[in-house]
PDB file of C-alpha atoms in Angstrom:
ATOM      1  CA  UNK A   1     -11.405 -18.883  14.251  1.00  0.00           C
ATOM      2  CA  UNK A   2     -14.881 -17.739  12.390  1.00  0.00           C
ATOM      3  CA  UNK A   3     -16.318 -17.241  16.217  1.00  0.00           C
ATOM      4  CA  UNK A   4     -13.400 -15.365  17.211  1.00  0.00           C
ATOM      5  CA  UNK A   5     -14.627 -11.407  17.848  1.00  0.00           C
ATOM      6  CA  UNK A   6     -10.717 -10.584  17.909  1.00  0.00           C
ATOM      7  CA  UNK A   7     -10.189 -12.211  14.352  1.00  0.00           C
ATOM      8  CA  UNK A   8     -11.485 -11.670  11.100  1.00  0.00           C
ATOM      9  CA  UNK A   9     -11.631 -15.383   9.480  1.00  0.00           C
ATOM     10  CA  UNK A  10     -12.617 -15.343   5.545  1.00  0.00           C
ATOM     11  CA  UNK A  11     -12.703 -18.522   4.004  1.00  0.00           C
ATOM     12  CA  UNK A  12     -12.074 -17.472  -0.387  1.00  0.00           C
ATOM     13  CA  UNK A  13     -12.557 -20.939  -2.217  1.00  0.00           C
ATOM     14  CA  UNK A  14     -10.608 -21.785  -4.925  1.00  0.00           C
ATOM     15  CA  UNK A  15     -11.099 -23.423  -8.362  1.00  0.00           C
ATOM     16  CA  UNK A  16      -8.200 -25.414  -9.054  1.00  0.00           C
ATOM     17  CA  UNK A  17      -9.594 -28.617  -7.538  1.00  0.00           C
ATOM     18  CA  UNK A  18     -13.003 -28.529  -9.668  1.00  0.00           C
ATOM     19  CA  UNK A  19     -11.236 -31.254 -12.258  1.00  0.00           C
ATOM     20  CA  UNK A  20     -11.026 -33.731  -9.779  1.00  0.00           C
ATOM     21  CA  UNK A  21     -15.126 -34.734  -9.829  1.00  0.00           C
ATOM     22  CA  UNK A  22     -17.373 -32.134  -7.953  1.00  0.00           C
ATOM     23  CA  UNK A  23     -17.244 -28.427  -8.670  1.00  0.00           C
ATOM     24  CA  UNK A  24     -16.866 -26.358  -5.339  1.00  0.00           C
ATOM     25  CA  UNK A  25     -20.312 -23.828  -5.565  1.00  0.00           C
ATOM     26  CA  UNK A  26     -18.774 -21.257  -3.697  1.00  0.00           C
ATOM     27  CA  UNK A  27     -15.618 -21.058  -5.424  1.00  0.00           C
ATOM     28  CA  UNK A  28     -14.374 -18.023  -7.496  1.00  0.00           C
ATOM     29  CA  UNK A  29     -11.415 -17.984  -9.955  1.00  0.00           C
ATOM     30  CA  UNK A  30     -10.057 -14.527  -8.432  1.00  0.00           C
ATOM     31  CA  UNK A  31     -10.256 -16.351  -5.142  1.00  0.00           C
ATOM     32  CA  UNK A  32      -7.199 -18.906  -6.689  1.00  0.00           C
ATOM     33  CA  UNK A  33      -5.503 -15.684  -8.850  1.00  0.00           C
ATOM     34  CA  UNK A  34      -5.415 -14.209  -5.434  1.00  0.00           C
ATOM     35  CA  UNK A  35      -3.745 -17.253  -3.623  1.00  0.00           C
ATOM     36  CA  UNK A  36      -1.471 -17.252  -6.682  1.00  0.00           C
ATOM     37  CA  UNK A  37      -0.453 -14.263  -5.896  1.00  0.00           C
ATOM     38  CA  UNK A  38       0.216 -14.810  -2.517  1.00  0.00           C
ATOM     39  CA  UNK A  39       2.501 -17.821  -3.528  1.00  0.00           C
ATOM     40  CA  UNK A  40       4.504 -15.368  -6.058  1.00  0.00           C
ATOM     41  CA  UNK A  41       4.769 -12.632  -3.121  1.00  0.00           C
ATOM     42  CA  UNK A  42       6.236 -15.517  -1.173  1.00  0.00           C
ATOM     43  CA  UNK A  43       8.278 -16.770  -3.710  1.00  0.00           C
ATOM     44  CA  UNK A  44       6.890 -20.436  -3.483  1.00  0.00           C
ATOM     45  CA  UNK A  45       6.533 -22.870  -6.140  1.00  0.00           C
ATOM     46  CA  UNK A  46       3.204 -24.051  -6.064  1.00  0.00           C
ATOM     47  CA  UNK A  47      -0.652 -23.541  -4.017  1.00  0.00           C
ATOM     48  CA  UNK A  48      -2.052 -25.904  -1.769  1.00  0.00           C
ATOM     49  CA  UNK A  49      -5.886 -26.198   0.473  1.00  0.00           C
ATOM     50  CA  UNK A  50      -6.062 -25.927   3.083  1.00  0.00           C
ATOM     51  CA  UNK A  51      -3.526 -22.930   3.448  1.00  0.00           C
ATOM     52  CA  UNK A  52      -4.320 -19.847   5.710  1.00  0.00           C
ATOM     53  CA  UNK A  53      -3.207 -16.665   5.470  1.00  0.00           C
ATOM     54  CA  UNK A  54      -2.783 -14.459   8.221  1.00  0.00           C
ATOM     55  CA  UNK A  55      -2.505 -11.119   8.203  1.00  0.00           C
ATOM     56  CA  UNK A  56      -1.166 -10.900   4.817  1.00  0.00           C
ATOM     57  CA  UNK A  57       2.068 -12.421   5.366  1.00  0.00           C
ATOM     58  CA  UNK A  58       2.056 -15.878   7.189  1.00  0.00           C
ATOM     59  CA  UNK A  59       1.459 -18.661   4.762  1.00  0.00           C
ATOM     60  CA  UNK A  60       0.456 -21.609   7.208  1.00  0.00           C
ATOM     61  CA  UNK A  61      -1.035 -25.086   6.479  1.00  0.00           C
ATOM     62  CA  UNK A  62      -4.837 -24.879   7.439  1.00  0.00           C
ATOM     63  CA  UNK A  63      -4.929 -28.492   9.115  1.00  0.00           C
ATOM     64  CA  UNK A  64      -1.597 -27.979  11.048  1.00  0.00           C
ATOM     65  CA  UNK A  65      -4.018 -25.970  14.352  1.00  0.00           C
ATOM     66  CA  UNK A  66      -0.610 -25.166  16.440  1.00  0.00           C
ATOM     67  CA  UNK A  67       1.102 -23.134  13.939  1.00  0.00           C
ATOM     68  CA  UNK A  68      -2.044 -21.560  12.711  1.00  0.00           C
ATOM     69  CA  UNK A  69      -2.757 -20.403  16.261  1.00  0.00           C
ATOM     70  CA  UNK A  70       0.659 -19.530  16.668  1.00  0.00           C
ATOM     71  CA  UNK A  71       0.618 -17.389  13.449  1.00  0.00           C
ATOM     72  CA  UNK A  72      -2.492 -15.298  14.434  1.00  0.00           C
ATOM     73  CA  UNK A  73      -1.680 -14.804  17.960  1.00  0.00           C
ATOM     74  CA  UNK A  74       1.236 -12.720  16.550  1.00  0.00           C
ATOM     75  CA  UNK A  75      -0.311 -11.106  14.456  1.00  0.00           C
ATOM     76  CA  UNK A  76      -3.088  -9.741  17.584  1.00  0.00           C
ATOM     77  CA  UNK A  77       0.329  -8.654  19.101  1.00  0.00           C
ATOM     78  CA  UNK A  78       1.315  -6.239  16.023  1.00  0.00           C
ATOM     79  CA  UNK A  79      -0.326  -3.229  15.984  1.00  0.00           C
ATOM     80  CA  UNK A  80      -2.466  -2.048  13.217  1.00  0.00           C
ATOM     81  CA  UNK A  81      -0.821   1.064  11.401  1.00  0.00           C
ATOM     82  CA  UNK A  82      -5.219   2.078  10.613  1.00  0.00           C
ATOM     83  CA  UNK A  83      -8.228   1.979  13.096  1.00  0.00           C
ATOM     84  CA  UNK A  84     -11.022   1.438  11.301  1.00  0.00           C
ATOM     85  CA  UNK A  85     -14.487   2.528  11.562  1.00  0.00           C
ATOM     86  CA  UNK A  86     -17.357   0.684  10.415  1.00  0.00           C
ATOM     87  CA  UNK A  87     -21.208   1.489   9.843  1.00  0.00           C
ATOM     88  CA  UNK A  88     -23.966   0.839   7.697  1.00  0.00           C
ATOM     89  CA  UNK A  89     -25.670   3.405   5.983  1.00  0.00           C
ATOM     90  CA  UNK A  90     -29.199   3.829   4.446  1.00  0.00           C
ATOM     91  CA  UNK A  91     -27.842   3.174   0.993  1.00  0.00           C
ATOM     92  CA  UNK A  92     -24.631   1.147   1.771  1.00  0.00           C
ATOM     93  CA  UNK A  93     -21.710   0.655   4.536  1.00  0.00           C
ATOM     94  CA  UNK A  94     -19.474   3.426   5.171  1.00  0.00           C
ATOM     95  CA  UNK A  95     -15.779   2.466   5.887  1.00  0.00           C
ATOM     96  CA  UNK A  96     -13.563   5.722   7.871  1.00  0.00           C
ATOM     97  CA  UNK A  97      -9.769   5.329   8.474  1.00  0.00           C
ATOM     98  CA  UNK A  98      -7.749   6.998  10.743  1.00  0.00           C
ATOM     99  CA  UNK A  99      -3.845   6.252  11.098  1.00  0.00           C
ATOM    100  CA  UNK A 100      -3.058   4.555  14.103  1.00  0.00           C
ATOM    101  CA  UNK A 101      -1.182   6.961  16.780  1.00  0.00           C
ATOM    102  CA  UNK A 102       2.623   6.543  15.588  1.00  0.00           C
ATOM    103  CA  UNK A 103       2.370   4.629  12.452  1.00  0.00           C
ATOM    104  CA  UNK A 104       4.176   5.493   9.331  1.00  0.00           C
ATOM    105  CA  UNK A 105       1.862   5.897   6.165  1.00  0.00           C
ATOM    106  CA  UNK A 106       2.927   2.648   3.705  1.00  0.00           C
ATOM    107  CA  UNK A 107       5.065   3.210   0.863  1.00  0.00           C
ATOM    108  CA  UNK A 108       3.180   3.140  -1.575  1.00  0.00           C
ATOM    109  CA  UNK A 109      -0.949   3.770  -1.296  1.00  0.00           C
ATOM    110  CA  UNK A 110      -2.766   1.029   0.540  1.00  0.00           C
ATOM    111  CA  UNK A 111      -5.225  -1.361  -1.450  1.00  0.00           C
ATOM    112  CA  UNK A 112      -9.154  -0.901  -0.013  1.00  0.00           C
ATOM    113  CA  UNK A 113     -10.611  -4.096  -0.295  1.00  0.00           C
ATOM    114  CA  UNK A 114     -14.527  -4.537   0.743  1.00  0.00           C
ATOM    115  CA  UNK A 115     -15.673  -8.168   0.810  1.00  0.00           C
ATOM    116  CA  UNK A 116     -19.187  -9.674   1.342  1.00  0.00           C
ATOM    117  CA  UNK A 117     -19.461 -12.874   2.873  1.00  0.00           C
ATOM    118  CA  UNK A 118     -22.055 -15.323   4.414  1.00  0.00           C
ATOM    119  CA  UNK A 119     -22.534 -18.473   6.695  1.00  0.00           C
ATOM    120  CA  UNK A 120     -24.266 -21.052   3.630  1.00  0.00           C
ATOM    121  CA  UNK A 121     -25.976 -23.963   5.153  1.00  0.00           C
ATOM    122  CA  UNK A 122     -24.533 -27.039   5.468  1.00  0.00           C
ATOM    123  CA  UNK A 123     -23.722 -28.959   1.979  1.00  0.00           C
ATOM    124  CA  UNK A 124     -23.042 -32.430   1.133  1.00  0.00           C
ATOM    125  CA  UNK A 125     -20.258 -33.337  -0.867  1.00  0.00           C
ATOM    126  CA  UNK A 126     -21.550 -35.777  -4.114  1.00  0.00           C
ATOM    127  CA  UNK A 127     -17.930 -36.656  -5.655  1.00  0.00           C
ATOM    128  CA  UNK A 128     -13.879 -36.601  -4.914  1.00  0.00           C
ATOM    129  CA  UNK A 129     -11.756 -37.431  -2.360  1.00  0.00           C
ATOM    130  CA  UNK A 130     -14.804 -36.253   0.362  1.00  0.00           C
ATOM    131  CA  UNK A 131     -17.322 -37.712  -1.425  1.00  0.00           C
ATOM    132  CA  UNK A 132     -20.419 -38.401   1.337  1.00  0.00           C
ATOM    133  CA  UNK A 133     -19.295 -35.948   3.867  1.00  0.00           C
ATOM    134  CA  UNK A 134     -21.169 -33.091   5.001  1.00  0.00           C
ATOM    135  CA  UNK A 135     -19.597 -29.759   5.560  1.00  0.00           C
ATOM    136  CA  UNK A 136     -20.044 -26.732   7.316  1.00  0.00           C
ATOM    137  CA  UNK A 137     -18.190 -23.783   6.260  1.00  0.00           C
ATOM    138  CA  UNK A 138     -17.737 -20.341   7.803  1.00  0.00           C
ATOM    139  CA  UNK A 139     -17.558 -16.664   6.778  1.00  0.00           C
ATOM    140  CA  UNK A 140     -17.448 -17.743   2.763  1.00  0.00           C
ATOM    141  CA  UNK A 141     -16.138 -14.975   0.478  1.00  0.00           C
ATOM    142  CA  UNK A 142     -19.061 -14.076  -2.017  1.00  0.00           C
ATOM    143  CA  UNK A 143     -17.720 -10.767  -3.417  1.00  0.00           C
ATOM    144  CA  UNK A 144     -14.420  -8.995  -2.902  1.00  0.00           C
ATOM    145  CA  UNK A 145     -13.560  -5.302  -4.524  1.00  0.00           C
ATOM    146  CA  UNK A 146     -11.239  -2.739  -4.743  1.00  0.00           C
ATOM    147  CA  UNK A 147     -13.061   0.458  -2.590  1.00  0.00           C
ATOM    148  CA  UNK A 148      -9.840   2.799  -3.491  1.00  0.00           C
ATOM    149  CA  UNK A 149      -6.164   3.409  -1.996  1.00  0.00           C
ATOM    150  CA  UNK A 150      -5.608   4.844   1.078  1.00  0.00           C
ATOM    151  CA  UNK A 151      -2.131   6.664   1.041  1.00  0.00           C
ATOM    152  CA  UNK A 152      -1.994   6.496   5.219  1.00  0.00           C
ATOM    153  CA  UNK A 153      -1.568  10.549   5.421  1.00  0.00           C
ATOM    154  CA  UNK A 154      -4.185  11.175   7.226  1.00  0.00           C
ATOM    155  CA  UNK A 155      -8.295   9.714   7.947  1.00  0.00           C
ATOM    156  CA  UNK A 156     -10.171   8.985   4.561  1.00  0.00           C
ATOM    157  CA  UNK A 157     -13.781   7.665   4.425  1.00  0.00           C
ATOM    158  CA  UNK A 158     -14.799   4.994   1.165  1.00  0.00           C
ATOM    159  CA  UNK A 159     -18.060   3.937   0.830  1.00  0.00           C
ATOM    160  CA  UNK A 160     -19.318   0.720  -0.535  1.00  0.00           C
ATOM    161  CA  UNK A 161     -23.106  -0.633  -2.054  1.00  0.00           C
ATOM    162  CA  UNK A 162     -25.409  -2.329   0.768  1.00  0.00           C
ATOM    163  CA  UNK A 163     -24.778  -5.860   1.102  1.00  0.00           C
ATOM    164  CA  UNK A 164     -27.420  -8.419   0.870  1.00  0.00           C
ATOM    165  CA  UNK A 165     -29.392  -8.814   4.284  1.00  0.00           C
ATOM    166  CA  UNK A 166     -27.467 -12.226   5.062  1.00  0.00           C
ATOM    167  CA  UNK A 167     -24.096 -10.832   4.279  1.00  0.00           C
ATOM    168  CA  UNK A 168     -21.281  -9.568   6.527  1.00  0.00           C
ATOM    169  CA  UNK A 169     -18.797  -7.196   5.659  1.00  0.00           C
ATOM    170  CA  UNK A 170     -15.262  -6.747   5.783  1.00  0.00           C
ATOM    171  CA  UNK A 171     -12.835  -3.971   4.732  1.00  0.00           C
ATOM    172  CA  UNK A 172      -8.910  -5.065   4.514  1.00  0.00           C
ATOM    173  CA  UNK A 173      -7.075  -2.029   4.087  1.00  0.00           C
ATOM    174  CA  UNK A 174      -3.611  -4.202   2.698  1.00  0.00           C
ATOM    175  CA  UNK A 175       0.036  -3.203   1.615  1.00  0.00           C
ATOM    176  CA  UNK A 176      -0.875  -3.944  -2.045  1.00  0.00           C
ATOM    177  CA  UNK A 177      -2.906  -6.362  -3.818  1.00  0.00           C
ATOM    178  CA  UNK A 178      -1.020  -9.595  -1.366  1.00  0.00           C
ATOM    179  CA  UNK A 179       0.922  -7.710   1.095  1.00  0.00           C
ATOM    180  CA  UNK A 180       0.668  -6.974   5.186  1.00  0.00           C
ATOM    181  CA  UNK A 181      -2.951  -6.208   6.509  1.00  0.00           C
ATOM    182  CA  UNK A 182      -2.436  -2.698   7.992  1.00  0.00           C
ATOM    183  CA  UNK A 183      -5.760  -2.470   9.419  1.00  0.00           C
ATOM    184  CA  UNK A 184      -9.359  -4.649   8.642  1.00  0.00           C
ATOM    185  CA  UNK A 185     -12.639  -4.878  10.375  1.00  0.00           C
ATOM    186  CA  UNK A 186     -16.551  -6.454  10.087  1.00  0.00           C
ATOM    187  CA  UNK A 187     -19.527  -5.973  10.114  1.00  0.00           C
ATOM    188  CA  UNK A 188     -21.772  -9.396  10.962  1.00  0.00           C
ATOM    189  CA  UNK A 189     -24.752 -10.019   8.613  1.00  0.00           C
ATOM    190  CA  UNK A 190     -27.891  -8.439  10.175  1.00  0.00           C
TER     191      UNK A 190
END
């Protein structure tokens, strides 16, 4: 899905497994608050790796690759309610939305999120369940911020700090904090 141009795939790592015997590096405690509160949204009992979620609303287990596909293709078939714009600037990247032709503005004011991530090379396991095994992972979460709200009246333009040179960018403009991705786009690290 990372090598997907029609998909933006975000891997956020989560803490809640570090008491089993090796400490993830690249995970975040808001990374498993904001699982959490995709699990309350959803009204499920508990969290579980590997989940996906796509497009803000379909919860899907990561290993089971027919449903997942399933999931996103329908979400490519929903329109986006924002286009956005992308671009980086001399001090920073410069985020413009426009409503989509149509759409109804949300609600209640759209959430802004800009997120950093990065390609790490590959690590080695030392302990748990996959001690050993070398991974690979894709497109890992390294920051992820509020930019603003976006009330879907009419175009609106947020701008964000440069990212490190290795970083990509992403901007989620979401249906609150966990709700339905209205619109989101990248920028691939330089």
């Amino acid at each position: 899905l990372a090598e997907r141009p029609d998909v933006i795939a975000l891997s956020l790592h989560v803490d809640y497994w570090d008491y089993l015997g090796w400490r993830d590096v690249y995970a975040q405690p808001a990374f498993s608050r904001r699982q959490m509160g995709y699990r309350d949204a959803a009204g499920a009992r508990s969290v579980y790796t590997p989940q996906i979620v796509v497009d803000g609303v379909a919860a899907v287990i990561g290993s089971r690759r027919e449903k997942v596909m399933a999931a996103v293709e329908a979400a490519l078939a929903r329109p986006d309610a924002v286009t956005l714009e992308l671009e980086r600037a001399a001090d920073g990247v410069r985020a413009t939305l426009v409503p989509a032709p149509g759409a109804r503005p949300p609600a209640a004011p759209a959430v802004v999120w800009f997120v950093t991530f990065r390609t790490p090379d590959p690590l080695t396991i030392e302990r748990g369940e996959n001690a050993g095994k070398r991974f690979q992972y894709r497109n890992v979460a390294r920051s992820w911020m509020k930019m603003g709200h976006w009330d879907g009246a009419g175009p609106a333009r947020f701008d964000a700090p440069a990212p490190s040179e290795d970083a990509g960018v992403a901007v989620i403009v979401q249906a609150g904090p966990v709700g339905p991705i209205l619109g989101a786009a990248k920028l691939e690290p330089r």
